Amino acid sequence: MENQNETRIEIKPPINETINADSLQLIKYCKEKQFTLAKEMLSTKFIDLELQDEAGCTGFHYACIYEDRALLDLLLDKYIFPHLLEEYIYHDTEHFLCLQEMNENKTILHYVSEKNLIEFYNKVELYFPQKIHNTVNYTTHSGHTALHLACEKGNSLILDKIIRITGLEVNKIDCHGNTALHLACQCSHIEIVKIL
């Protein structure tokens, strides 16, 4: 027979488990283009924006892939301010700029360069200039850097930013033996060729 005076203790999951579950749900919303739900979640939950799904993608990756600029701004604002205040950092990982998704091994800088997300780049550059310098020469599985992608797509605004980054390897060769200049020529991007 149970003791009637015995109180039941409710065991709550550790905060990190809750954050991880919410963070994975946010990634799912971003992946499925349910941006309204993603935005609502960002305004009501603590989210680990560096958490990656099984494909190695963060919410940032999907927002870049689908070019949702409002969501990108919200994600970045949610990411920036806790890091500036040195609060809500739940585990030691590299910053989101260094995280590479698995399928193509692209970083956020790759997507920003490919899709010409200049406003997002400017904001990231303002708060995380060192991380942009650290990732500028990262390559995809095909050997493309952010510079290769900007040149191939003809994105001169992003290109103008990238070529100013200290440590940029302008003559880096991809898996097919192409430099960024080769790609610009192949795609007939005369303006890009002039910049390089």
PDB file of C-alpha atoms in Angstrom:
ATOM      1  CA  MET A   1       0.000   0.000   0.000  1.00  0.00           C
ATOM      2  CA  GLU A   2       1.337   3.433  -0.969  1.00  0.00           C
ATOM      3  CA  ASN A   3       2.063   5.970   1.698  1.00  0.00           C
ATOM      4  CA  GLN A   4      -0.543   8.723   1.311  1.00  0.00           C
ATOM      5  CA  ASN A   5       1.871  11.358   2.664  1.00  0.00           C
ATOM      6  CA  GLU A   6       4.441  10.526  -0.005  1.00  0.00           C
ATOM      7  CA  THR A   7       4.859  13.331  -2.514  1.00  0.00           C
ATOM      8  CA  ARG A   8       5.546  12.619  -6.129  1.00  0.00           C
ATOM      9  CA  ILE A   9       8.625  14.236  -7.615  1.00  0.00           C
ATOM     10  CA  GLU A  10       8.304  15.217 -11.221  1.00  0.00           C
ATOM     11  CA  ILE A  11      11.549  14.723 -13.101  1.00  0.00           C
ATOM     12  CA  LYS A  12      12.085  17.408 -15.696  1.00  0.00           C
ATOM     13  CA  PRO A  13      14.422  16.798 -18.635  1.00  0.00           C
ATOM     14  CA  PRO A  14      17.732  18.633 -18.494  1.00  0.00           C
ATOM     15  CA  ILE A  15      17.625  22.019 -20.156  1.00  0.00           C
ATOM     16  CA  ASN A  16      20.056  20.937 -22.891  1.00  0.00           C
ATOM     17  CA  GLU A  17      17.716  18.139 -24.005  1.00  0.00           C
ATOM     18  CA  THR A  18      14.851  20.621 -24.282  1.00  0.00           C
ATOM     19  CA  ILE A  19      17.029  23.055 -26.199  1.00  0.00           C
ATOM     20  CA  ASN A  20      18.222  20.291 -28.542  1.00  0.00           C
ATOM     21  CA  ALA A  21      14.651  19.125 -29.232  1.00  0.00           C
ATOM     22  CA  ASP A  22      13.501  22.696 -29.938  1.00  0.00           C
ATOM     23  CA  SER A  23      16.584  23.349 -32.052  1.00  0.00           C
ATOM     24  CA  LEU A  24      15.999  20.253 -34.179  1.00  0.00           C
ATOM     25  CA  GLN A  25      12.356  21.274 -34.602  1.00  0.00           C
ATOM     26  CA  LEU A  26      13.499  24.699 -35.816  1.00  0.00           C
ATOM     27  CA  ILE A  27      15.810  23.061 -38.368  1.00  0.00           C
ATOM     28  CA  LYS A  28      12.912  20.875 -39.522  1.00  0.00           C
ATOM     29  CA  TYR A  29      10.712  23.961 -39.976  1.00  0.00           C
ATOM     30  CA  CYS A  30      13.472  25.668 -41.977  1.00  0.00           C
ATOM     31  CA  LYS A  31      14.071  22.554 -44.091  1.00  0.00           C
ATOM     32  CA  GLU A  32      10.351  22.194 -44.860  1.00  0.00           C
ATOM     33  CA  LYS A  33      10.020  25.924 -45.683  1.00  0.00           C
ATOM     34  CA  GLN A  34       7.650  26.476 -42.759  1.00  0.00           C
ATOM     35  CA  PHE A  35       9.219  29.850 -42.143  1.00  0.00           C
ATOM     36  CA  THR A  36       6.302  31.316 -40.182  1.00  0.00           C
ATOM     37  CA  LEU A  37       6.568  28.504 -37.614  1.00  0.00           C
ATOM     38  CA  ALA A  38      10.360  28.890 -37.545  1.00  0.00           C
ATOM     39  CA  LYS A  39      10.041  32.625 -36.874  1.00  0.00           C
ATOM     40  CA  GLU A  40       7.498  32.021 -34.090  1.00  0.00           C
ATOM     41  CA  MET A  41       9.810  29.469 -32.498  1.00  0.00           C
ATOM     42  CA  LEU A  42      12.755  31.876 -32.634  1.00  0.00           C
ATOM     43  CA  SER A  43      10.785  34.468 -30.706  1.00  0.00           C
ATOM     44  CA  THR A  44       9.594  32.086 -27.969  1.00  0.00           C
ATOM     45  CA  LYS A  45      12.304  29.460 -27.373  1.00  0.00           C
ATOM     46  CA  PHE A  46      15.975  29.179 -26.483  1.00  0.00           C
ATOM     47  CA  ILE A  47      17.576  27.692 -29.587  1.00  0.00           C
ATOM     48  CA  ASP A  48      21.065  26.288 -30.197  1.00  0.00           C
ATOM     49  CA  LEU A  49      21.677  27.682 -33.672  1.00  0.00           C
ATOM     50  CA  GLU A  50      24.862  25.647 -34.106  1.00  0.00           C
ATOM     51  CA  LEU A  51      23.057  22.317 -33.820  1.00  0.00           C
ATOM     52  CA  GLN A  52      23.069  20.365 -37.099  1.00  0.00           C
ATOM     53  CA  ASP A  53      20.614  17.816 -38.491  1.00  0.00           C
ATOM     54  CA  GLU A  54      21.557  14.430 -39.952  1.00  0.00           C
ATOM     55  CA  ALA A  55      22.638  16.139 -43.188  1.00  0.00           C
ATOM     56  CA  GLY A  56      24.947  18.478 -41.276  1.00  0.00           C
ATOM     57  CA  CYS A  57      22.702  21.500 -41.895  1.00  0.00           C
ATOM     58  CA  THR A  58      21.743  24.252 -39.480  1.00  0.00           C
ATOM     59  CA  GLY A  59      18.754  26.565 -39.765  1.00  0.00           C
ATOM     60  CA  PHE A  60      21.142  29.067 -41.364  1.00  0.00           C
ATOM     61  CA  HIS A  61      21.950  26.621 -44.174  1.00  0.00           C
ATOM     62  CA  TYR A  62      18.271  26.104 -45.058  1.00  0.00           C
ATOM     63  CA  ALA A  63      17.455  29.811 -44.806  1.00  0.00           C
ATOM     64  CA  CYS A  64      20.324  30.486 -47.235  1.00  0.00           C
ATOM     65  CA  ILE A  65      19.315  27.658 -49.570  1.00  0.00           C
ATOM     66  CA  TYR A  66      15.745  28.974 -49.803  1.00  0.00           C
ATOM     67  CA  GLU A  67      16.886  32.630 -49.742  1.00  0.00           C
ATOM     68  CA  ASP A  68      14.519  33.698 -46.974  1.00  0.00           C
ATOM     69  CA  ARG A  69      16.167  36.975 -46.001  1.00  0.00           C
ATOM     70  CA  ALA A  70      13.782  37.780 -43.153  1.00  0.00           C
ATOM     71  CA  LEU A  71      14.482  34.416 -41.548  1.00  0.00           C
ATOM     72  CA  LEU A  72      18.227  34.884 -42.053  1.00  0.00           C
ATOM     73  CA  ASP A  73      18.054  38.216 -40.243  1.00  0.00           C
ATOM     74  CA  LEU A  74      16.077  36.700 -37.369  1.00  0.00           C
ATOM     75  CA  LEU A  75      18.479  33.766 -37.064  1.00  0.00           C
ATOM     76  CA  LEU A  76      21.490  36.035 -37.104  1.00  0.00           C
ATOM     77  CA  ASP A  77      19.985  38.436 -34.541  1.00  0.00           C
ATOM     78  CA  LYS A  78      19.137  35.501 -32.285  1.00  0.00           C
ATOM     79  CA  TYR A  79      22.701  34.209 -32.712  1.00  0.00           C
ATOM     80  CA  ILE A  80      24.634  37.474 -32.448  1.00  0.00           C
ATOM     81  CA  PHE A  81      23.354  39.020 -29.280  1.00  0.00           C
ATOM     82  CA  PRO A  82      23.809  36.059 -26.904  1.00  0.00           C
ATOM     83  CA  HIS A  83      27.341  35.591 -28.248  1.00  0.00           C
ATOM     84  CA  LEU A  84      28.154  39.257 -27.771  1.00  0.00           C
ATOM     85  CA  LEU A  85      26.860  39.048 -24.209  1.00  0.00           C
ATOM     86  CA  GLU A  86      28.607  35.689 -23.683  1.00  0.00           C
ATOM     87  CA  GLU A  87      25.359  34.101 -22.470  1.00  0.00           C
ATOM     88  CA  TYR A  88      23.360  31.086 -23.611  1.00  0.00           C
ATOM     89  CA  ILE A  89      26.345  29.278 -25.082  1.00  0.00           C
ATOM     90  CA  TYR A  90      25.475  25.681 -24.354  1.00  0.00           C
ATOM     91  CA  HIS A  91      28.416  23.739 -25.714  1.00  0.00           C
ATOM     92  CA  ASP A  92      31.762  24.415 -27.283  1.00  0.00           C
ATOM     93  CA  THR A  93      31.560  24.178 -31.051  1.00  0.00           C
ATOM     94  CA  GLU A  94      32.835  26.295 -33.883  1.00  0.00           C
ATOM     95  CA  HIS A  95      30.650  29.213 -34.851  1.00  0.00           C
ATOM     96  CA  PHE A  96      27.894  28.560 -37.371  1.00  0.00           C
ATOM     97  CA  LEU A  97      29.987  30.024 -40.199  1.00  0.00           C
ATOM     98  CA  CYS A  98      32.430  27.137 -39.929  1.00  0.00           C
ATOM     99  CA  LEU A  99      29.774  24.414 -39.934  1.00  0.00           C
ATOM    100  CA  GLN A 100      29.696  22.571 -43.241  1.00  0.00           C
ATOM    101  CA  GLU A 101      26.666  20.593 -44.351  1.00  0.00           C
ATOM    102  CA  MET A 102      27.403  17.058 -45.491  1.00  0.00           C
ATOM    103  CA  ASN A 103      25.947  16.761 -49.001  1.00  0.00           C
ATOM    104  CA  GLU A 104      28.106  19.393 -50.669  1.00  0.00           C
ATOM    105  CA  ASN A 105      30.308  20.474 -47.757  1.00  0.00           C
ATOM    106  CA  LYS A 106      29.159  24.085 -48.061  1.00  0.00           C
ATOM    107  CA  THR A 107      29.543  26.650 -45.316  1.00  0.00           C
ATOM    108  CA  ILE A 108      27.214  29.611 -44.832  1.00  0.00           C
ATOM    109  CA  LEU A 109      29.756  31.736 -46.724  1.00  0.00           C
ATOM    110  CA  HIS A 110      29.424  29.412 -49.734  1.00  0.00           C
ATOM    111  CA  TYR A 111      25.641  29.886 -49.792  1.00  0.00           C
ATOM    112  CA  VAL A 112      25.873  33.636 -49.257  1.00  0.00           C
ATOM    113  CA  SER A 113      28.353  33.930 -52.141  1.00  0.00           C
ATOM    114  CA  GLU A 114      26.375  31.680 -54.450  1.00  0.00           C
ATOM    115  CA  LYS A 115      23.040  33.401 -53.809  1.00  0.00           C
ATOM    116  CA  ASN A 116      24.389  36.962 -53.538  1.00  0.00           C
ATOM    117  CA  LEU A 117      22.982  37.587 -50.036  1.00  0.00           C
ATOM    118  CA  ILE A 118      24.882  40.852 -49.610  1.00  0.00           C
ATOM    119  CA  GLU A 119      22.841  42.300 -46.714  1.00  0.00           C
ATOM    120  CA  PHE A 120      23.340  39.122 -44.710  1.00  0.00           C
ATOM    121  CA  TYR A 121      27.053  39.103 -45.528  1.00  0.00           C
ATOM    122  CA  ASN A 122      27.384  42.717 -44.331  1.00  0.00           C
ATOM    123  CA  LYS A 123      25.755  41.879 -41.028  1.00  0.00           C
ATOM    124  CA  VAL A 124      27.915  38.800 -40.494  1.00  0.00           C
ATOM    125  CA  GLU A 125      31.038  40.766 -41.419  1.00  0.00           C
ATOM    126  CA  LEU A 126      30.141  43.401 -38.854  1.00  0.00           C
ATOM    127  CA  TYR A 127      29.880  40.950 -35.959  1.00  0.00           C
ATOM    128  CA  PHE A 128      32.142  38.058 -36.968  1.00  0.00           C
ATOM    129  CA  PRO A 129      34.911  39.407 -39.239  1.00  0.00           C
ATOM    130  CA  GLN A 130      37.457  36.849 -38.017  1.00  0.00           C
ATOM    131  CA  LYS A 131      35.179  33.920 -38.805  1.00  0.00           C
ATOM    132  CA  ILE A 132      34.755  35.125 -42.388  1.00  0.00           C
ATOM    133  CA  HIS A 133      38.554  35.284 -42.694  1.00  0.00           C
ATOM    134  CA  ASN A 134      38.826  31.771 -41.248  1.00  0.00           C
ATOM    135  CA  THR A 135      36.324  30.205 -43.678  1.00  0.00           C
ATOM    136  CA  VAL A 136      37.051  32.086 -46.916  1.00  0.00           C
ATOM    137  CA  ASN A 137      39.233  29.266 -48.315  1.00  0.00           C
ATOM    138  CA  TYR A 138      37.032  26.348 -47.173  1.00  0.00           C
ATOM    139  CA  THR A 139      36.174  24.136 -50.136  1.00  0.00           C
ATOM    140  CA  THR A 140      33.118  22.129 -51.120  1.00  0.00           C
ATOM    141  CA  HIS A 141      33.431  18.491 -52.224  1.00  0.00           C
ATOM    142  CA  SER A 142      34.067  19.793 -55.757  1.00  0.00           C
ATOM    143  CA  GLY A 143      36.833  22.085 -54.525  1.00  0.00           C
ATOM    144  CA  HIS A 144      34.884  25.344 -54.789  1.00  0.00           C
ATOM    145  CA  THR A 145      35.585  28.190 -52.399  1.00  0.00           C
ATOM    146  CA  ALA A 146      33.158  31.062 -51.832  1.00  0.00           C
ATOM    147  CA  LEU A 147      35.186  32.961 -54.444  1.00  0.00           C
ATOM    148  CA  HIS A 148      34.609  30.213 -57.047  1.00  0.00           C
ATOM    149  CA  LEU A 149      30.846  30.314 -56.440  1.00  0.00           C
ATOM    150  CA  ALA A 150      30.585  34.111 -56.564  1.00  0.00           C
ATOM    151  CA  CYS A 151      32.519  34.155 -59.852  1.00  0.00           C
ATOM    152  CA  GLU A 152      30.560  31.287 -61.380  1.00  0.00           C
ATOM    153  CA  LYS A 153      27.230  32.955 -60.532  1.00  0.00           C
ATOM    154  CA  GLY A 154      28.380  36.445 -61.528  1.00  0.00           C
ATOM    155  CA  ASN A 155      27.726  37.930 -58.091  1.00  0.00           C
ATOM    156  CA  SER A 156      29.870  41.038 -58.231  1.00  0.00           C
ATOM    157  CA  LEU A 157      28.685  42.618 -54.961  1.00  0.00           C
ATOM    158  CA  ILE A 158      29.746  39.602 -52.899  1.00  0.00           C
ATOM    159  CA  LEU A 159      32.894  39.208 -54.993  1.00  0.00           C
ATOM    160  CA  ASP A 160      33.884  42.772 -54.157  1.00  0.00           C
ATOM    161  CA  LYS A 161      33.676  41.866 -50.456  1.00  0.00           C
ATOM    162  CA  ILE A 162      35.455  38.510 -50.757  1.00  0.00           C
ATOM    163  CA  ILE A 163      38.490  39.804 -52.649  1.00  0.00           C
ATOM    164  CA  ARG A 164      39.199  42.191 -49.776  1.00  0.00           C
ATOM    165  CA  ILE A 165      39.527  39.383 -47.224  1.00  0.00           C
ATOM    166  CA  THR A 166      43.056  38.918 -45.931  1.00  0.00           C
ATOM    167  CA  GLY A 167      44.379  35.442 -46.629  1.00  0.00           C
ATOM    168  CA  LEU A 168      42.127  34.787 -49.629  1.00  0.00           C
ATOM    169  CA  GLU A 169      43.707  32.266 -52.012  1.00  0.00           C
ATOM    170  CA  VAL A 170      42.651  33.823 -55.327  1.00  0.00           C
ATOM    171  CA  ASN A 171      44.307  31.145 -57.480  1.00  0.00           C
ATOM    172  CA  LYS A 172      42.951  28.150 -55.576  1.00  0.00           C
ATOM    173  CA  ILE A 173      42.096  25.345 -58.009  1.00  0.00           C
ATOM    174  CA  ASP A 174      38.914  23.250 -57.803  1.00  0.00           C
ATOM    175  CA  CYS A 175      38.666  19.504 -58.535  1.00  0.00           C
ATOM    176  CA  HIS A 176      38.440  20.205 -62.285  1.00  0.00           C
ATOM    177  CA  GLY A 177      41.553  22.405 -62.372  1.00  0.00           C
ATOM    178  CA  ASN A 178      39.628  25.692 -62.491  1.00  0.00           C
ATOM    179  CA  THR A 179      40.422  28.869 -60.624  1.00  0.00           C
ATOM    180  CA  ALA A 180      37.664  31.388 -59.909  1.00  0.00           C
ATOM    181  CA  LEU A 181      38.860  33.393 -62.918  1.00  0.00           C
ATOM    182  CA  HIS A 182      38.464  30.334 -65.161  1.00  0.00           C
ATOM    183  CA  LEU A 183      34.864  29.933 -64.007  1.00  0.00           C
ATOM    184  CA  ALA A 184      34.082  33.608 -64.594  1.00  0.00           C
ATOM    185  CA  CYS A 185      35.469  33.312 -68.142  1.00  0.00           C
ATOM    186  CA  GLN A 186      33.604  30.069 -68.850  1.00  0.00           C
ATOM    187  CA  CYS A 187      30.346  31.700 -67.736  1.00  0.00           C
ATOM    188  CA  SER A 188      31.056  34.904 -69.726  1.00  0.00           C
ATOM    189  CA  HIS A 189      30.923  37.151 -66.663  1.00  0.00           C
ATOM    190  CA  ILE A 190      32.993  40.007 -68.095  1.00  0.00           C
ATOM    191  CA  GLU A 191      32.378  42.302 -65.105  1.00  0.00           C
ATOM    192  CA  ILE A 192      33.725  39.601 -62.760  1.00  0.00           C
ATOM    193  CA  VAL A 193      36.804  39.093 -64.951  1.00  0.00           C
ATOM    194  CA  LYS A 194      37.515  42.837 -64.773  1.00  0.00           C
ATOM    195  CA  ILE A 195      37.243  42.799 -60.965  1.00  0.00           C
ATOM    196  CA  LEU A 196      39.666  39.872 -60.681  1.00  0.00           C
TER     197      LEU A 196
END
